[in-house]
């Protein structure tokens, strides 16, 4: 009889510390679950853990991870106990001004009810933290949890699914327009130790319902942080969802996140992903247009400097006819930073009259910075309109001279031009407090 | 105000200006004419500080200061203004925001207090009337999608806002129909004063019907080969540039 730990060692010669730690932690956690181990959710967790053990962490030999190397991450030791002293005092230093709406705090991945505030009436919006949802609304989880994000083949998604214990479960009943935005703040407190957290979120937006959701990630402290997050969003018929992902982490942080979206017919989904800071960032945004007459918009902005690495992978799967998707990602790279944009568009053979557009534009301000862009179009239908384009260049010298000739100093002219470059993405953010917060962070980052 | 002495400049190692001498006093309007490729726009660009041009000799004195030592923004601060032949479109920056930044930077460099939003808007409305430019245009991204005439009017509007000592109009007439030309010229004339000066760089005489120069200079092969009163422009209009070329050839 070989135990799991030894099996792992045997099955993978590239074994590493983090994987061992995770396996051990999974077993320890399982031991504390008592009766819950028989639940459907836990069966999924267990299956996901097995997948992760088989898959292992991806290396740069894996096509989807060619430019994003996690070899340094997997050698680090992390604390999973998630103890933190974080409270009101710390929050004051990280506050987002004028934040209104339903604001939920997750500290090191764990829901903090004291800091959180839900203002929308329960008739409009049901919000539960994941742990509570497992007990109080198992039907919802059985219907939707892990039905969309690919934990069979994606190592990080498998890992997150195996450790799905906290995060948020949001249910917007059919026909409800949620007036107040939902703002999820994920704060990693790495002041005293390397911290790992794996938030798992599920958002179900019923027929004809509308909601705005923001996920704001923030890391504090000098130690390492590993955040592996998965959010599944189900957009039912004729529903409208605006989704924002905001990242302001630290040089030593690793953020790997997947947002998996399923759209039913006549639905609308808008995503804006803004990466202000982060040592290593990998965002997967996967949208399946599983209905006719859907619209999906994806916008992104990233500003890596120093040695930061930002990788945006998007996938739009046009599974049904007559839908529209459009994406625009923009980046400004400085110093020795690296960026990746990988945009995949699938048009299935039945998906005629598909319109799919993709554009990625970059300004590279240093000879030592690198941007890798890879549009991938796989089209199995003749009756479609698809286009893609990527550009990588410097700031427009003529525009710079024009501004300087009017008295604007060079540095300020550059900042203005960079800000202007971002404007068409920034203007897509429809939650005022988040927009103002980002405008401030972007202005600060560009002036560096 | 401006003294140009034996100015030589090249771009990509090709000599364009080969010894320009020019003296401009406050209150004067000088027209610089000449055939295509004679170096007119190069002269305008060198005065404004465009970096692709390398000054290889000579000097430019502006109110006792060495202009060639200054960055483009410093030149703007001491009162040089170039109205571009091809104004640049800058998506994402509104004309209002752009000009407010520019004006307040210039004020700051002069040790003046910045204008607040209300003061700025008041000044802007006043100056917009001068060049007949619509408010809605100024709220849009700088020059983006503007017609040729709107772009040139926006240049003159910026000039009105920044109140330069020396304005250099680089082919401001190009691409304008006669009505637009008149509006632009009227704007420039309203801004003329005994304290400022204007250099009008143009290929054609027609702009000079509206902005009447005190002196006309003909630039040819990188040198000023002929200077005269405003009548010289009419003569050039009538006879073309061939007789000038012949005169130059005869003296060489």
XYZ file of C-alpha atoms in Angstrom:
700
model
C 0.000 0.000 0.000
C 1.501 3.249 -1.080
C 0.254 6.393 0.559
C -0.744 9.447 -1.433
C 2.350 11.351 -0.512
C 4.707 8.675 -1.817
C 2.520 8.178 -4.864
C 2.980 11.822 -5.688
C 6.715 11.490 -5.393
C 6.693 8.473 -7.644
C 4.367 9.877 -10.277
C 6.241 13.074 -10.803
C 9.981 13.263 -10.872
C 9.752 17.059 -11.118
C 8.300 17.022 -7.644
C 8.594 20.198 -5.723
C 7.917 21.690 -2.362
C 4.714 23.554 -3.056
C 2.982 20.533 -4.503
C 3.964 18.465 -1.472
C 2.720 21.161 0.832
C -0.592 21.307 -1.008
C -1.100 17.560 -0.942
C -0.388 17.460 2.775
C -2.646 20.396 3.370
C -5.471 18.848 1.402
C -5.302 15.720 3.544
C -5.168 17.702 6.760
C -8.143 19.808 5.701
C -10.115 16.743 4.679
C -9.523 15.250 8.108
C -11.286 18.232 9.699
C -14.379 18.122 7.481
C -16.185 15.268 9.290
C -19.579 14.683 7.671
C -19.003 17.104 4.822
C -16.682 14.668 3.059
C -19.719 12.847 1.681
C -21.179 15.988 0.054
C -21.231 16.449 -3.684
C -19.012 19.516 -3.335
C -16.384 17.532 -1.550
C -16.494 14.738 -4.086
C -15.689 17.368 -6.696
C -12.864 18.691 -4.537
C -11.416 15.222 -4.203
C -11.634 14.566 -7.955
C -10.008 17.938 -8.602
C -7.180 17.104 -6.206
C -6.532 13.879 -8.042
C -6.423 15.800 -11.308
C -3.992 18.285 -9.851
C -1.750 15.509 -8.585
C -1.698 13.997 -12.050
C -1.275 17.265 -13.916
C 1.288 18.886 -11.620
C 2.256 22.515 -12.041
C 2.711 23.562 -15.656
C 6.209 24.211 -16.970
C 7.220 26.439 -19.875
C 7.087 23.353 -22.099
C 3.321 23.613 -21.819
C 2.176 25.750 -24.781
C -0.192 27.854 -22.673
C 2.597 28.578 -20.171
C 5.410 29.176 -22.608
C 6.044 32.754 -21.508
C 4.878 32.452 -17.906
C 7.265 30.515 -15.766
C 6.030 29.389 -12.359
C 9.205 27.470 -11.471
C 10.123 29.989 -8.779
C 6.653 29.856 -7.279
C 6.628 26.115 -6.865
C 9.872 26.154 -4.879
C 8.471 28.379 -2.167
C 7.029 27.460 1.188
C 3.670 29.000 2.084
C 1.563 29.301 5.147
C -1.947 27.918 4.682
C -3.161 28.644 8.168
C -4.200 32.132 6.993
C -3.872 33.689 10.452
C -3.856 37.437 10.263
C -4.155 40.392 12.566
C -5.748 42.370 9.778
C -8.600 44.563 11.004
C -10.097 48.051 10.874
C -6.755 49.775 11.429
C -5.049 48.070 8.515
C -8.095 48.570 6.355
C -7.843 52.308 6.871
C -4.486 52.294 5.048
C -5.918 50.331 2.118
C -9.270 52.013 1.823
C -10.864 52.815 -1.505
C -12.509 56.244 -1.197
C -16.256 56.620 -1.662
C -16.760 52.895 -1.807
C -20.492 52.283 -1.894
C -22.580 49.206 -2.371
C -22.216 45.654 -1.175
C -18.619 45.447 -0.023
C -17.227 42.085 1.058
C -13.788 41.520 2.499
C -11.720 38.381 2.236
C -8.521 38.444 4.216
C -6.034 35.799 3.090
C -8.939 34.179 1.295
C -11.235 34.011 4.329
C -14.473 35.956 4.489
C -14.466 38.651 7.153
C -18.060 39.433 8.162
C -17.054 42.256 10.567
C -15.543 44.366 7.796
C -18.161 43.468 5.197
C -21.423 45.211 4.511
C -24.295 43.942 2.406
C -26.780 46.673 1.589
C -28.965 45.237 -1.175
C -32.221 43.599 -0.028
C -32.262 39.815 -0.103
C -35.059 39.890 -2.667
C -32.588 41.459 -5.140
C -29.450 39.678 -4.199
C -28.418 36.660 -2.196
C -24.838 36.650 -1.060
C -23.335 33.859 0.993
C -19.750 33.057 1.703
C -18.784 29.756 0.143
C -18.580 27.787 3.370
C -22.071 28.856 4.350
C -23.448 28.124 0.902
C -22.199 24.539 1.126
C -24.426 24.110 4.198
C -27.336 26.418 3.379
C -27.803 26.189 -0.361
C -26.346 22.853 -1.512
C -28.747 22.715 -4.466
C -27.334 25.880 -5.981
C -23.800 24.561 -5.629
C -24.694 21.145 -6.987
C -26.233 22.822 -10.031
C -23.483 25.277 -10.819
C -20.265 24.730 -8.854
C -17.356 23.478 -11.010
C -19.648 22.989 -13.982
C -17.830 25.588 -16.084
C -14.214 26.052 -15.024
C -12.039 23.286 -16.390
C -10.646 21.432 -13.390
C -10.042 18.364 -15.503
C -7.131 19.773 -17.495
C -6.069 23.072 -15.947
C -3.732 22.512 -13.025
C -4.427 25.773 -11.217
C -8.177 25.452 -11.662
C -7.987 21.883 -10.356
C -6.004 23.114 -7.384
C -8.449 25.906 -6.641
C -11.382 23.509 -6.963
C -9.724 21.070 -4.565
C -9.348 23.880 -2.023
C -12.739 25.505 -2.615
C -13.716 26.409 0.944
C -14.156 30.149 0.908
C -15.046 32.909 -1.482
C -18.454 34.127 -2.375
C -21.612 32.631 -3.811
C -23.848 35.247 -5.393
C -27.299 34.573 -6.694
C -29.287 37.258 -8.476
C -32.835 35.978 -8.929
C -34.528 36.266 -12.312
C -35.770 39.725 -13.220
C -33.870 41.550 -10.476
C -31.787 44.604 -11.226
C -29.237 44.977 -8.459
C -28.785 48.707 -8.089
C -25.785 48.684 -5.771
C -22.570 47.182 -7.092
C -20.937 44.203 -5.427
C -17.340 44.822 -4.515
C -15.227 41.901 -3.411
C -11.961 42.914 -1.829
C -9.390 40.173 -1.578
C -6.611 41.295 0.710
C -3.496 39.269 1.245
C -1.666 40.148 4.407
C 1.901 39.004 3.810
C 3.450 41.180 6.492
C 4.826 38.313 8.592
C 4.923 35.185 6.419
C 4.436 33.826 2.883
C 0.709 33.469 2.398
C -1.280 31.256 0.036
C -4.983 31.730 -0.615
C -7.420 30.235 -3.068
C -10.712 32.113 -3.210
C -13.491 30.406 -5.116
C -16.462 32.404 -6.331
C -19.694 31.531 -8.022
C -22.018 34.113 -9.540
C -25.374 33.092 -10.930
C -27.339 35.852 -12.624
C -30.890 34.836 -13.465
C -32.975 35.611 -16.540
C -33.419 39.343 -17.229
C -31.340 40.232 -14.173
C -28.571 42.824 -13.995
C -25.570 43.213 -11.728
C -22.176 44.916 -11.497
C -19.361 43.072 -9.740
C -15.805 44.060 -9.004
C -13.022 41.876 -7.664
C -10.259 43.992 -6.192
C -7.050 42.226 -5.216
C -4.526 43.816 -2.950
C -1.433 42.462 -1.270
C 0.338 44.102 1.645
C 3.645 43.205 3.250
C 7.073 42.144 2.109
C 6.671 38.373 2.075
C 5.556 36.137 -0.748
C 1.917 35.792 -1.700
C 0.313 33.115 -3.815
C -3.266 33.782 -4.835
C -4.988 31.215 -7.003
C -8.522 32.317 -7.697
C -11.391 30.988 -9.769
C -14.669 32.774 -10.430
C -17.464 31.095 -12.326
C -20.141 33.380 -13.718
C -23.378 32.142 -15.217
C -25.247 34.746 -17.232
C -28.721 33.456 -17.888
C -30.983 34.448 -20.753
C -31.184 38.198 -21.395
C -29.158 38.992 -18.268
C -26.572 41.746 -18.097
C -23.344 41.469 -16.091
C -20.539 43.957 -15.736
C -17.441 42.433 -14.212
C -14.288 44.240 -13.150
C -11.047 42.736 -11.968
C -8.541 45.050 -10.367
C -5.070 43.983 -9.258
C -2.690 45.942 -7.098
C -0.313 43.408 -5.617
C 3.359 43.373 -4.687
C 6.628 42.459 -6.393
C 6.778 39.131 -4.554
C 3.209 38.137 -5.255
C 1.946 35.485 -7.631
C -1.592 35.847 -8.864
C -3.124 33.148 -11.009
C -6.785 33.661 -11.723
C -9.461 32.215 -13.943
C -12.759 33.860 -14.684
C -15.014 31.378 -16.403
C -18.164 32.788 -17.963
C -21.119 30.987 -19.475
C -23.581 33.141 -21.398
C -27.062 32.058 -22.362
C -29.019 33.572 -25.235
C -29.502 37.355 -25.538
C -27.196 37.966 -22.603
C -24.603 40.699 -22.236
C -21.306 40.446 -20.442
C -18.664 43.144 -20.007
C -15.292 42.489 -18.453
C -12.568 44.988 -17.621
C -9.310 43.670 -16.165
C -6.833 46.220 -14.860
C -3.440 45.184 -13.522
C -1.684 47.986 -11.706
C 1.009 45.984 -9.907
C 1.979 42.378 -9.415
C 5.231 40.428 -9.547
C 3.658 37.614 -11.521
C 0.133 37.851 -12.867
C -1.737 35.355 -14.976
C -5.350 36.135 -15.809
C -7.460 33.656 -17.724
C -10.753 35.016 -18.980
C -12.791 32.312 -20.684
C -16.206 33.054 -22.108
C -18.497 30.502 -23.664
C -21.292 32.050 -25.716
C -23.733 29.201 -25.276
C -26.738 30.908 -26.827
C -27.715 33.108 -29.734
C -27.557 36.915 -29.839
C -25.066 37.209 -27.014
C -22.693 40.106 -26.633
C -19.366 39.826 -24.839
C -16.903 42.664 -24.330
C -13.449 42.203 -22.860
C -11.172 45.067 -21.989
C -7.797 44.991 -20.315
C -5.083 47.338 -19.127
C -1.697 46.496 -17.666
C 1.277 48.556 -16.572
C 4.155 46.288 -15.651
C 7.392 47.924 -14.582
C 10.521 46.707 -12.814
C 10.566 42.947 -13.256
C 6.805 42.488 -13.185
C 5.169 39.945 -15.439
C 1.564 40.232 -16.624
C -0.049 37.535 -18.744
C -3.613 37.849 -20.037
C -5.094 34.799 -21.687
C -8.554 35.225 -23.133
C -10.776 32.675 -24.776
C -14.095 33.345 -26.467
C -15.952 30.290 -27.578
C -18.709 31.075 -30.076
C -20.727 27.922 -29.644
C -23.967 29.236 -31.147
C -24.876 31.469 -34.123
C -25.502 35.232 -34.232
C -23.352 36.390 -31.363
C -20.892 39.221 -31.048
C -17.644 39.487 -29.148
C -15.170 42.306 -28.993
C -11.984 42.679 -27.036
C -9.443 45.401 -26.521
C -6.354 44.948 -24.362
C -3.792 47.673 -23.863
C -0.500 47.741 -22.032
C 2.345 50.053 -21.171
C 5.582 48.261 -20.342
C 8.605 49.758 -18.656
C 12.021 48.678 -17.370
C 12.615 44.902 -17.566
C 8.966 43.946 -17.400
C 7.320 41.333 -19.555
C 3.812 41.031 -20.870
C 1.808 38.339 -22.593
C -1.448 38.579 -24.470
C -2.898 35.367 -25.795
C -6.333 35.794 -27.322
C -8.147 32.764 -28.610
C -11.369 32.919 -30.589
C -13.223 29.716 -31.340
C -16.066 29.722 -33.817
C -17.831 26.360 -33.809
C -19.150 24.958 -37.071
C -22.745 25.777 -36.197
C -21.957 29.355 -35.138
C -22.770 31.179 -38.356
C -23.180 34.975 -38.408
C -20.600 35.297 -35.681
C -18.898 38.657 -35.268
C -15.673 38.452 -33.306
C -13.112 41.213 -32.978
C -9.879 41.384 -31.070
C -7.229 44.029 -30.646
C -4.150 44.274 -28.455
C -2.099 47.463 -28.393
C 1.078 48.023 -26.462
C 3.512 50.781 -25.728
C 6.946 49.490 -24.818
C 9.029 52.222 -23.224
C 12.238 50.308 -22.589
C 14.516 48.197 -24.782
C 14.650 45.634 -22.005
C 10.889 45.176 -21.732
C 9.205 42.453 -23.771
C 5.662 41.986 -24.966
C 4.531 38.668 -26.433
C 1.243 38.738 -28.289
C -0.478 35.759 -29.780
C -3.874 35.966 -31.432
C -5.353 32.540 -32.152
C -8.403 32.212 -34.332
C -9.960 28.820 -34.862
C -12.903 29.204 -37.179
C -15.001 26.299 -38.359
C -17.727 28.278 -40.104
C -17.567 30.303 -43.347
C -20.277 32.819 -42.584
C -18.471 34.900 -39.957
C -16.775 38.256 -39.508
C -13.619 38.026 -37.462
C -10.647 40.293 -37.136
C -7.648 40.633 -34.923
C -4.752 42.995 -34.667
C -1.839 43.602 -32.371
C 0.514 46.536 -32.265
C 3.595 47.162 -30.186
C 5.315 50.495 -30.410
C 6.669 53.510 -28.646
C 4.964 56.758 -27.746
C 4.191 58.932 -30.743
C 7.180 61.310 -31.088
C 5.208 63.788 -33.152
C 2.489 64.014 -30.493
C 5.172 64.398 -27.837
C 6.788 67.279 -29.714
C 3.415 68.895 -30.299
C 2.674 68.894 -26.575
C 6.143 70.103 -25.629
C 5.947 72.909 -28.178
C 2.930 74.151 -26.219
C 4.925 74.276 -23.005
C 4.160 70.894 -21.457
C 7.382 69.398 -20.034
C 8.532 66.131 -21.582
C 7.804 63.890 -18.584
C 4.339 65.316 -18.183
C 3.637 65.087 -21.901
C 4.608 61.409 -21.783
C 2.316 60.808 -18.820
C -0.552 62.593 -20.557
C -0.043 60.556 -23.711
C 0.125 57.308 -21.767
C -2.984 58.209 -19.852
C -4.744 59.126 -23.089
C -3.722 55.735 -24.494
C -5.609 54.058 -21.628
C -8.636 56.308 -21.779
C -10.849 54.127 -23.981
C -10.473 51.228 -21.550
C -10.785 53.301 -18.362
C -14.014 54.817 -19.675
C -15.556 51.322 -19.736
C -15.540 51.123 -15.933
C -19.054 51.926 -14.746
C -18.629 51.738 -10.973
C -17.676 55.305 -10.019
C -15.662 54.484 -6.903
C -13.657 51.798 -8.699
C -13.080 54.083 -11.668
C -11.827 56.926 -9.471
C -9.657 54.546 -7.481
C -8.098 53.234 -10.677
C -7.650 56.672 -12.212
C -5.620 57.641 -9.167
C -3.533 54.456 -9.222
C -2.927 54.705 -12.962
C -1.863 58.347 -12.797
C 0.510 57.465 -9.956
C 1.931 54.459 -11.776
C 2.435 56.338 -15.049
C 4.266 59.159 -13.313
C 6.825 56.706 -11.847
C 13.454 90.235 -30.511
C 14.861 87.437 -32.678
C 18.287 87.429 -34.271
C 19.242 84.498 -36.450
C 22.918 84.454 -37.443
C 24.375 82.076 -40.037
C 22.028 79.282 -38.944
C 22.878 75.876 -40.394
C 20.911 72.699 -39.814
C 20.701 69.210 -41.210
C 18.474 66.205 -40.991
C 19.882 62.688 -41.374
C 23.263 64.268 -42.275
C 21.713 66.165 -45.172
C 22.314 69.915 -44.919
C 19.023 71.804 -45.275
C 19.719 75.254 -43.849
C 23.012 76.633 -45.092
C 23.417 79.944 -43.347
C 20.246 81.850 -42.494
C 20.452 85.457 -41.307
C 17.312 87.174 -40.101
C 16.434 89.952 -37.688
C 12.894 90.339 -36.376
C 11.717 93.183 -34.149
C 8.637 93.408 -31.962
C 5.536 94.448 -33.875
C 6.752 93.103 -37.211
C 5.311 90.487 -39.534
C 7.799 88.614 -41.693
C 6.778 86.332 -44.526
C 9.088 83.513 -45.536
C 8.374 82.245 -49.006
C 10.137 79.949 -51.391
C 9.739 76.937 -53.636
C 9.123 73.454 -52.232
C 12.119 71.924 -50.516
C 13.869 75.237 -49.948
C 13.988 74.770 -46.150
C 11.017 76.883 -44.990
C 9.460 74.286 -42.729
C 12.889 73.229 -41.495
C 13.522 76.775 -40.323
C 10.178 76.810 -38.494
C 10.929 73.431 -36.904
C 14.445 74.386 -35.826
C 13.115 77.525 -34.154
C 10.532 75.475 -32.256
C 13.128 72.876 -31.225
C 12.171 69.781 -33.144
C 14.731 67.145 -32.243
C 15.153 65.426 -35.624
C 16.959 68.518 -36.877
C 20.552 68.929 -35.933
C 21.856 72.464 -35.731
C 25.337 72.360 -37.222
C 26.270 76.030 -37.002
C 25.191 79.570 -36.267
C 23.146 81.045 -33.455
C 19.646 82.167 -32.580
C 19.173 84.886 -29.998
C 15.701 85.469 -28.559
C 15.383 88.488 -26.257
C 19.009 88.075 -25.198
C 18.807 84.341 -24.610
C 20.299 81.474 -26.611
C 17.224 79.829 -28.086
C 19.108 76.802 -29.397
C 20.048 75.772 -25.861
C 16.409 75.479 -24.825
C 14.066 72.472 -24.881
C 10.821 72.858 -26.869
C 8.872 73.446 -23.633
C 11.336 76.118 -22.495
C 10.939 77.875 -25.834
C 7.174 77.839 -25.371
C 7.652 79.321 -21.912
C 9.734 82.247 -23.224
C 7.103 82.940 -25.861
C 7.764 80.939 -29.030
C 4.726 79.381 -30.690
C 4.681 77.150 -33.753
C 1.385 76.714 -35.571
C 1.860 73.290 -37.144
C 1.471 72.584 -40.808
C 0.010 69.215 -39.839
C -1.492 69.514 -36.353
C -1.259 66.178 -34.539
C -4.341 64.212 -33.535
C -4.140 63.060 -29.929
C -6.973 60.703 -29.017
C -7.880 60.694 -25.344
C -6.672 64.229 -24.555
C -9.292 66.942 -24.894
C -8.249 70.321 -26.261
C -9.436 71.905 -23.015
C -7.364 69.624 -20.809
C -4.352 69.950 -23.096
C -4.453 73.740 -23.146
C -5.117 74.057 -19.451
C -2.050 71.925 -18.742
C 0.038 73.888 -21.258
C -1.067 77.312 -20.057
C -0.531 76.493 -16.415
C 2.897 74.977 -17.105
C 3.895 78.162 -18.916
C 2.525 80.268 -16.061
C 4.386 78.138 -13.545
C 7.687 78.602 -15.387
C 7.077 82.343 -15.263
C 6.374 82.233 -11.543
C 2.673 82.982 -12.022
C -0.224 81.343 -10.203
C -2.072 78.665 -12.192
C -5.533 79.549 -13.444
C -8.357 77.726 -11.717
C -11.098 76.013 -13.713
C -13.409 79.025 -13.724
C -10.720 81.505 -14.762
C -9.554 79.161 -17.474
C -13.050 78.666 -18.898
C -13.676 82.400 -18.955
C -10.445 83.011 -20.869
C -11.208 80.142 -23.195
C -14.646 81.465 -24.123
C -13.198 84.875 -24.810
C -10.482 83.528 -27.104
C -12.741 80.982 -28.806
C -14.815 83.902 -30.094
C -11.734 85.439 -31.702
C -11.252 82.499 -34.032
C -14.885 81.494 -34.233
C -14.241 78.028 -32.813
C -17.085 76.049 -31.311
C -17.129 75.014 -27.648
C -18.111 71.463 -28.529
C -14.970 71.087 -30.639
C -12.806 71.992 -27.666
C -14.394 69.310 -25.524
C -13.386 66.639 -28.016
C -10.047 64.855 -28.251
C -7.369 67.161 -29.594
C -7.719 67.456 -33.389
C -9.202 63.975 -33.608
C -11.548 63.821 -36.566
C -11.274 67.574 -37.096
C -11.497 68.899 -40.651
C -8.431 70.634 -42.100
C -9.970 74.026 -41.389
C -10.888 73.080 -37.821
C -7.360 71.905 -37.130
C -5.853 75.182 -38.361
C -8.392 77.224 -36.424
C -7.521 75.193 -33.353
C -3.858 76.148 -33.877
C -4.737 79.829 -33.929
C -7.016 79.346 -30.939
C -4.097 77.823 -29.021
C -1.964 80.765 -30.070
C -4.630 83.118 -28.709
C -4.670 81.241 -25.415
C -0.906 81.119 -24.962
C -0.237 84.701 -26.153
C 3.254 84.100 -27.543
C 5.775 86.837 -28.281
C 6.770 85.210 -31.523
C 4.304 83.124 -33.502
C 5.559 81.018 -36.390
C 2.804 80.002 -38.784
C 4.030 77.031 -40.808
C 2.003 76.764 -44.028
C -1.118 77.616 -42.091
C -2.882 78.298 -45.386
C -2.321 74.827 -46.808
C -5.504 72.861 -47.234
C -7.797 75.789 -46.401
C -10.596 77.087 -48.543
C -10.994 80.840 -48.848
C -13.533 81.200 -46.014
C -11.432 79.194 -43.595
C -8.358 81.131 -44.692
C -10.099 84.418 -43.897
C -11.197 83.255 -40.434
C -7.702 82.071 -39.588
C -6.101 85.267 -40.891
C -8.566 87.465 -39.007
C -7.718 85.567 -35.835
C -4.021 86.208 -36.358
C -4.610 89.900 -37.089
C -6.633 90.354 -33.911
C -3.703 88.953 -31.950
C -1.125 91.301 -33.493
C 0.303 93.933 -31.186
C 3.376 96.197 -30.931
C 4.829 93.701 -28.426
C 4.660 90.544 -30.512
C 5.880 89.402 -33.891
C 4.779 86.864 -36.489
C 6.670 84.740 -38.996
C 4.399 83.537 -41.787
C 5.857 80.608 -43.689
C 3.968 80.112 -46.916
C 4.294 78.861 -50.436
C 1.573 81.101 -51.821
C 0.855 84.749 -51.718
C -2.882 84.502 -50.957
C -2.533 84.304 -47.146
C -0.528 87.540 -47.325
C -3.585 89.331 -48.722
C -5.048 88.872 -45.273
C -1.996 88.889 -43.032
C -0.052 91.758 -44.533
C 3.683 91.387 -43.922
C 6.217 94.124 -43.259
C 8.955 92.113 -44.960
C 9.062 89.238 -47.407
C 12.053 86.878 -47.581
C 12.675 84.289 -50.231
C 14.306 81.096 -49.054
C 16.008 79.003 -51.685
C 18.412 76.100 -51.242
C 18.773 76.804 -47.540
C 19.567 80.502 -47.772
C 17.583 83.735 -47.837
C 18.327 84.892 -51.360
C 16.069 87.916 -51.533
C 14.282 90.209 -49.081
C 11.933 93.041 -49.765
C 8.685 94.833 -48.858
C 5.239 93.222 -49.183
C 5.195 93.911 -52.929
C 7.823 91.200 -53.389
C 5.143 88.623 -52.576
C 2.945 89.933 -55.385
C 5.845 89.806 -57.793
C 6.487 86.166 -56.822
C 2.818 85.337 -57.292
C 2.899 86.833 -60.749
C 6.245 85.586 -61.989
C 6.776 82.373 -59.988
C 10.118 81.404 -58.514
C 12.051 80.744 -61.720
C 13.457 84.271 -62.010
C 14.771 84.014 -58.441
C 16.412 80.706 -59.280
C 17.940 82.304 -62.370
C 19.224 85.259 -60.343
C 20.815 82.908 -57.830
C 22.382 80.842 -60.596
C 23.819 84.005 -62.164
C 25.566 85.105 -58.977
C 27.107 81.699 -58.284
